[in-house]
Amino acid sequence: MNEALLRSLTPSVIGILVRRGADFAAAEDAVQDALVEAVRAWPADPPRDAKGWLVTVAWRRFLDATRSDAARRRREDLVEEEPAAGPASAVDDTLRLYFLCAHPTLTPSSAVALTLRAVGGLTTRQIAQAYLVPEATMAQRISRAKRTVSDVRFDRTGDVATVLRVLYLVFNEGYSGDVDLAAEAIRLTRQLAAVIDHPEVAGLLALMLLHHARRATRTMPDGSLVPLAEQDRGRWDTESIAEGVRILQSALARDRLGEFQAQAAIAALHADAPTAGETDWVQIVEWYDELVRLTDSPVVRLNRAVAVGEADGPRAGLAALAELDGSAPGSSGKGHPLPRHAAVAAYLHERDGDLVTAARLYAEAADKAPNLAERDHLTRQAARLNALVRR
């Protein structure tokens, strides 16, 4: 059974059913039923036209599901309109399905779940395991999302930026359960790049490939974090790096810079350095300046402060950090705590030789860490500096 083939065909089959008159929720349910039937039937009797087979079976499942008295008249009309069996339409609705699953009326978590289900072809169980929630909870989330977008016109132009943000959320989940979400996000972004010619889509794909190339070196066998400067660069995936750089160069040549291209350019500069000490921090600061111009994001400004500290010294980095007050958005002090502000401050103070302040800030950052691995890493940093101070 070719699971990859089934998952790749899922969005286009859903799109065909929607074009024939099914609402999105019903179409998605019918296609899932067809996929289950394919898993059962194909090993013994594989079809010559896999997509056509799925369309036929899914359409019949949809018709079977509309047998209520209120829907019977419309169902009879649909039966009359059913195309004869044969090759499926070559029209690819994958792009529209991406837009639908990333509709602005959906919460980010719902958009991610719906994208993985409808575009990625994952089961509810797989998605629930990946996000460490009960299957029933994920089923309810997906059902609500499908109801939300069921009345959205399928032919309306979508927002590429929203789709890319959803895919990046998927990528950043990494790996859990039996689904590698980072690899799945790369697959979905490749699929999107195949149906839309947009430099930011290419930029996101390049960014994912460049980050994914370092994946094997980011943690120790016990799960502890390995900072970028300490990673074994000889174990980085050079093929992914080369592909990411090639895709990025092609996107940048179109002179339509966006935030994902700028982030990919920074990742490429890290990947290009043979050692941490040979990193071109001056150029990285320049790319962060572009990112600030494009996004005006406090998180970008925070990362820029680190780069400034590397390029011009820790005191310059602390001066850049002083422009932020640890709150987001902006520097008004009225927003939510800015993630990793204390960790960045600790690192720069350590670089500047103020170990007492750095140790205190590492401990503070550990208390605010978003996950156990990061908390343990920051706690060890604080303990290391405290041991040095006591000598």
C-alpha atoms as one frame of an Amber mdcrd trajectory, in Angstrom:
protein
   0.000   0.000   0.000   1.460   3.355  -1.100   0.494   5.623   1.796   2.417
   8.563   0.318   0.369   8.308  -2.904  -2.914   8.315  -0.970  -1.906  11.355
   1.037  -0.729  13.239  -2.040  -4.064  12.634  -3.810  -6.242  13.651  -0.853
  -6.490  17.423  -1.486  -7.283  17.140  -5.195  -9.988  14.502  -4.564 -11.611
  16.705  -1.913 -11.498  19.579  -4.370 -13.266  17.566  -7.063 -16.095  16.646
  -4.688 -16.524  20.262  -3.631 -16.701  21.333  -7.273 -19.428  18.716  -7.851
 -21.579  20.229  -5.127 -20.506  18.698  -1.830 -19.849  21.064   1.051 -16.325
  20.920   2.397 -17.114  19.003   5.606 -19.072  16.303   3.779 -16.446  16.055
   1.046 -13.645  15.613   3.560 -15.571  12.907   5.422 -16.319  11.063   2.189
 -12.698  11.161   1.080 -11.558   9.803   4.433 -13.990   6.910   3.972 -12.587
   6.314   0.500  -9.054   6.246   1.852 -10.040   3.598   4.385 -11.589   1.533
   1.606  -8.431   1.972  -0.508  -6.286   0.616   2.311  -8.568  -2.435   2.426
  -9.025  -3.073  -1.295  -5.896  -1.935  -3.118  -3.394  -4.551  -1.903  -5.426
  -7.300  -3.577  -6.778  -5.277  -6.504  -4.782  -2.079  -7.222  -6.550   0.343
  -9.595  -4.988   1.582 -12.806  -6.188   5.144 -12.076  -5.761   5.725  -8.337
  -7.175   9.237  -8.354 -10.190   8.248 -10.447 -10.882   5.325  -8.120 -10.789
   7.586  -5.055 -13.062  10.152  -6.688 -15.620   7.494  -7.638 -15.680   5.856
  -4.212 -15.674   9.148  -2.311 -18.512  10.539  -4.428 -20.603   7.453  -3.766
 -19.867   7.738  -0.036 -21.000  11.346  -0.181 -24.234  10.380  -1.936 -24.864
   7.621   0.596 -24.479  10.168   3.386 -27.168  12.456   1.934 -30.110  10.066
   2.167 -32.198  12.122   4.567 -35.644  13.238   3.423 -34.566  16.883   3.301
 -31.622  16.085   1.011 -33.223  13.412  -1.186 -34.343  15.729  -3.978 -30.913
  17.313  -4.268 -29.256  13.895  -4.024 -31.275  12.645  -6.970 -30.147  15.641
  -8.998 -26.559  14.931  -8.042 -26.874  11.294  -9.100 -28.044  12.427 -12.509
 -25.063  14.784 -12.725 -22.509  12.135 -11.703 -19.859  11.829 -14.406 -19.219
   8.455 -15.977 -16.372   6.420 -14.529 -13.032   7.220 -16.100  -9.925   9.297
 -15.604 -10.337  12.064 -13.016 -10.297  15.703 -14.031  -6.862  17.196 -14.457
  -7.959  20.366 -12.653  -5.958  20.606  -9.426  -7.771  22.254  -6.525  -4.924
  21.713  -4.101  -4.091  25.424  -3.872  -7.676  26.404  -3.081  -7.782  23.725
  -0.423  -4.673  25.166   1.219  -6.392  28.549   1.343  -9.580  27.056   2.742
  -7.780  25.200   5.535  -5.918  28.378   6.499  -9.026  30.552   6.435  -8.716
  33.639   8.674 -11.865  32.689  10.621 -10.024  29.654  12.028  -7.786  29.714
  15.077  -4.151  28.796  14.365  -4.516  25.418  16.099  -7.658  24.604  14.103
  -6.058  25.686  10.830  -3.059  23.456  11.506  -5.240  20.462  12.374  -7.463
  20.925   9.319  -4.462  21.337   7.019  -2.915  18.120   8.292  -6.221  16.279
   7.872  -7.494  17.603   4.532  -4.269  18.523   2.725  -1.844  16.195   4.476
  -4.154  13.197   4.544  -3.283  12.294   8.136  -5.815  10.526  10.311  -7.363
  12.180  13.350  -5.497   9.685  15.534  -2.142  10.604  13.998  -2.774  14.310
  14.448  -3.924  13.816  18.048  -0.783  11.816  18.848   1.425  14.466  17.267
  -0.131  17.191  19.421  -0.361  15.004  22.536  -4.117  15.427  22.976  -6.906
  12.810  23.178  -8.250  11.667  19.818 -11.755  12.802  20.802 -10.467  16.309
  21.509  -8.756  16.512  18.130 -11.857  15.119  16.389 -13.961  17.889  17.930
 -11.403  20.514  16.890 -11.385  19.266  13.297 -15.197  19.026  13.182 -15.567
  22.612  14.400 -13.041  23.776  11.832 -14.872  21.987   9.013 -18.183  23.518
  10.058 -16.563  26.958  10.136 -15.347  26.790   6.535 -18.218  24.783   5.035
 -19.959  27.890   3.704 -16.806  29.575   2.412 -16.789  29.971  -1.369 -14.244
  27.552  -2.770 -13.351  29.780  -5.728 -12.351  32.802  -3.650  -8.708  33.860
  -3.792  -6.878  33.082  -0.578  -4.051  34.691   1.360  -0.676  33.081   0.690
   0.846  34.638   3.823  -1.754  32.943   6.040  -1.114  29.556   4.430   2.625
  29.948   4.953   2.185  30.837   8.608   0.100  27.697   9.129   2.724  25.525
   7.431   5.470  27.100   9.547   3.466  26.313  12.682   3.329  22.685  11.563
   7.082  22.672  10.915   7.929  24.096  14.313   6.067  21.286  16.078   8.941
  19.001  15.050   8.366  15.344  15.857   6.054  13.547  18.228   3.802  10.515
  18.044   4.258   8.486  14.863   4.215  11.532  12.576   7.276  13.614  11.762
   5.581  17.017  11.533   8.714  18.817  10.360   9.069  16.407   7.425   5.320
  16.618   6.792   5.503  20.423   6.677   8.331  20.219   4.144   6.280  17.817
   2.024   3.232  20.083   2.123   5.320  23.152   1.297   6.869  21.335  -1.657
   3.352  20.471  -2.789   2.303  24.099  -2.442   5.374  25.269  -4.377   4.356
  22.937  -7.214   1.013  24.699  -7.682   1.902  28.333  -6.995   4.865  30.361
  -8.252   5.532  32.695  -5.328   8.938  33.735  -3.932   7.758  33.547  -0.320
   6.611  29.947  -0.799  10.112  29.203  -2.084  11.552  31.187   0.821   9.645
  29.110   3.373  10.682  25.853   1.712  14.321  26.990   1.732  14.052  27.992
   5.411  12.592  24.624   6.372  15.267  22.698   4.486  18.084  24.729   6.034
  16.739  24.290   9.562  15.938  20.617   9.016  19.507  20.010   7.843  20.724
  20.639  11.431  18.091  18.506  13.110  20.268  15.513  14.003  22.717  17.740
  15.895  20.282  19.842  17.912  19.911  17.435  20.822  21.977  14.884  22.695
  20.812  11.256  22.990  19.322  12.129  26.389  17.230  14.928  24.814  19.287
  17.842  26.128  19.688  20.832  23.822  22.882  21.551  21.899  23.345  25.289
  21.103  24.099  26.183  17.480  27.701  27.133  18.255  28.342  23.685  19.777
  26.680  21.537  17.105  28.742  19.077  15.069  28.619  20.726  11.659  30.093
  17.649  10.049  26.766  15.912  10.707  24.630  18.566   9.037  22.731  17.374
   5.957  24.704  18.962   3.126  22.216  17.904   0.441  19.364  19.698   2.206
  21.573  22.750   2.701  22.528  22.822  -0.978  18.908  22.483  -2.050  17.775
  25.170   0.384  20.448  27.603  -0.793  19.597  26.915  -4.440  15.879  27.541
  -3.860  16.638  30.689  -1.843  18.940  32.143  -4.486  16.271  31.645  -7.132
  13.661  33.357  -4.941  15.901  36.314  -4.041  16.712  36.843  -7.733  13.062
  37.839  -8.279  13.585  40.921  -6.098  10.339  40.479  -4.110  11.786  40.097
  -0.641   9.575  38.729   2.120  10.094  37.638   5.706  10.608  33.941   4.977
  13.252  34.703   2.359  15.056  36.942   4.849  14.895  34.260   7.551  16.190
  31.702   5.065  19.077  34.016   4.166  20.086  34.129   7.844  19.845  30.342
   8.102  21.958  30.013   4.940  24.701  32.191   6.433  24.811  29.955   9.508
  24.914  26.857   7.293  27.706  28.336   5.163  30.081  28.904   8.094  32.578
  26.022   8.528  32.813  26.861  12.246  30.795  29.025  14.609  33.698  31.450
  14.804  33.617  32.001  11.046  29.942  33.039  10.961  29.371  36.280   9.024
  27.537  38.082  11.820  27.781  41.485  10.132  25.772  40.224   7.169  23.348
  38.474   9.528  22.695  41.802  11.280  21.959  43.335   7.872  19.389  40.621
   7.169  17.825  41.175  10.583  17.541  44.863   9.711  15.567  43.794   6.633
  13.380  41.561   8.789  12.689  44.408  11.215  11.688  46.570   8.260   9.378
  43.852   6.927   7.773  42.745  10.199   8.589  45.215  13.000   8.410  42.148
  15.235   9.762  42.343  18.800  10.927  38.727  18.464  12.961  39.706  15.393
  14.432  42.648  17.320  15.353  40.261  20.128  17.174  37.938  17.736  18.827
  40.950  16.139  20.240  41.945  19.536  22.007  38.572  19.720  23.464  39.092
  16.234  24.589  42.618  17.120  26.271  41.230  20.227  28.191  38.770  18.073
  29.077  41.298  15.377  29.914  44.356  17.504  30.440  42.969  20.985  28.186
  42.161  23.951  27.721  45.752  25.077  26.415  46.698  21.652  24.055  43.725
  21.916  22.882  44.863  25.354  22.267  48.346  23.976  20.115  46.851  21.215
  18.334  44.740  23.824  17.654  47.832  25.923  15.384  49.068  23.142  13.089
  46.189  24.152  11.667  45.916  27.654  10.825  42.232  27.628   7.213  42.767
  26.602   5.452  42.208  23.305   4.243  43.954  21.253   6.526  46.986  21.133
   8.278  48.406  24.155   5.339  49.855  26.061   5.604  47.307  28.852   1.906
  46.521  28.479   2.170  43.423  26.320   2.782  39.794  27.136   6.272  38.749
  28.281   8.577  38.501  25.279   9.699  34.858  24.923  13.391  34.257  25.686
  14.131  37.922  26.547  15.755  36.895  29.845  17.761  34.138  28.127  19.168
  36.586  25.565  20.007  39.082  28.313  21.748  36.326  30.288  23.844  35.290
  27.296  24.939  38.859  26.539  25.772  39.611  30.183  27.860  36.432  30.331
  29.700  37.484  27.188  30.310  40.855  28.874  31.795  39.181  31.958  28.953
  39.905  34.405  28.501  36.343  35.613  26.364  37.177  38.662  23.735  38.972
  36.570  23.949  36.326  33.880  23.357  33.490  36.363  20.329  35.265  37.821
  18.883  35.860  34.367  19.481  32.256  33.267  17.515  31.075  36.311  14.749
  33.553  35.539  14.671  32.374  31.925  14.453  28.746  33.064  11.317  29.536
  35.062   9.705  30.936  31.891  10.962  28.278  29.454   8.291  26.934  27.068
   9.422  23.309  27.276  11.313  20.917  29.522  14.421  20.606  27.329  14.909
  24.366  27.204  14.259  24.709  30.935  16.867  22.070  31.738  19.399  23.729
  29.448  18.920  27.152  31.044  19.019  25.674  34.549  22.367  24.044  33.744
  23.676  27.356  32.438  22.693  29.094  35.667  24.294  26.343  37.757  27.498
  26.499  35.707  27.867  30.256  36.249  26.970  30.050  39.941  29.723  27.453
  40.375  32.213  29.805  38.703  31.141  32.736  40.886  31.653  30.704  44.085
  35.246  29.807  43.212
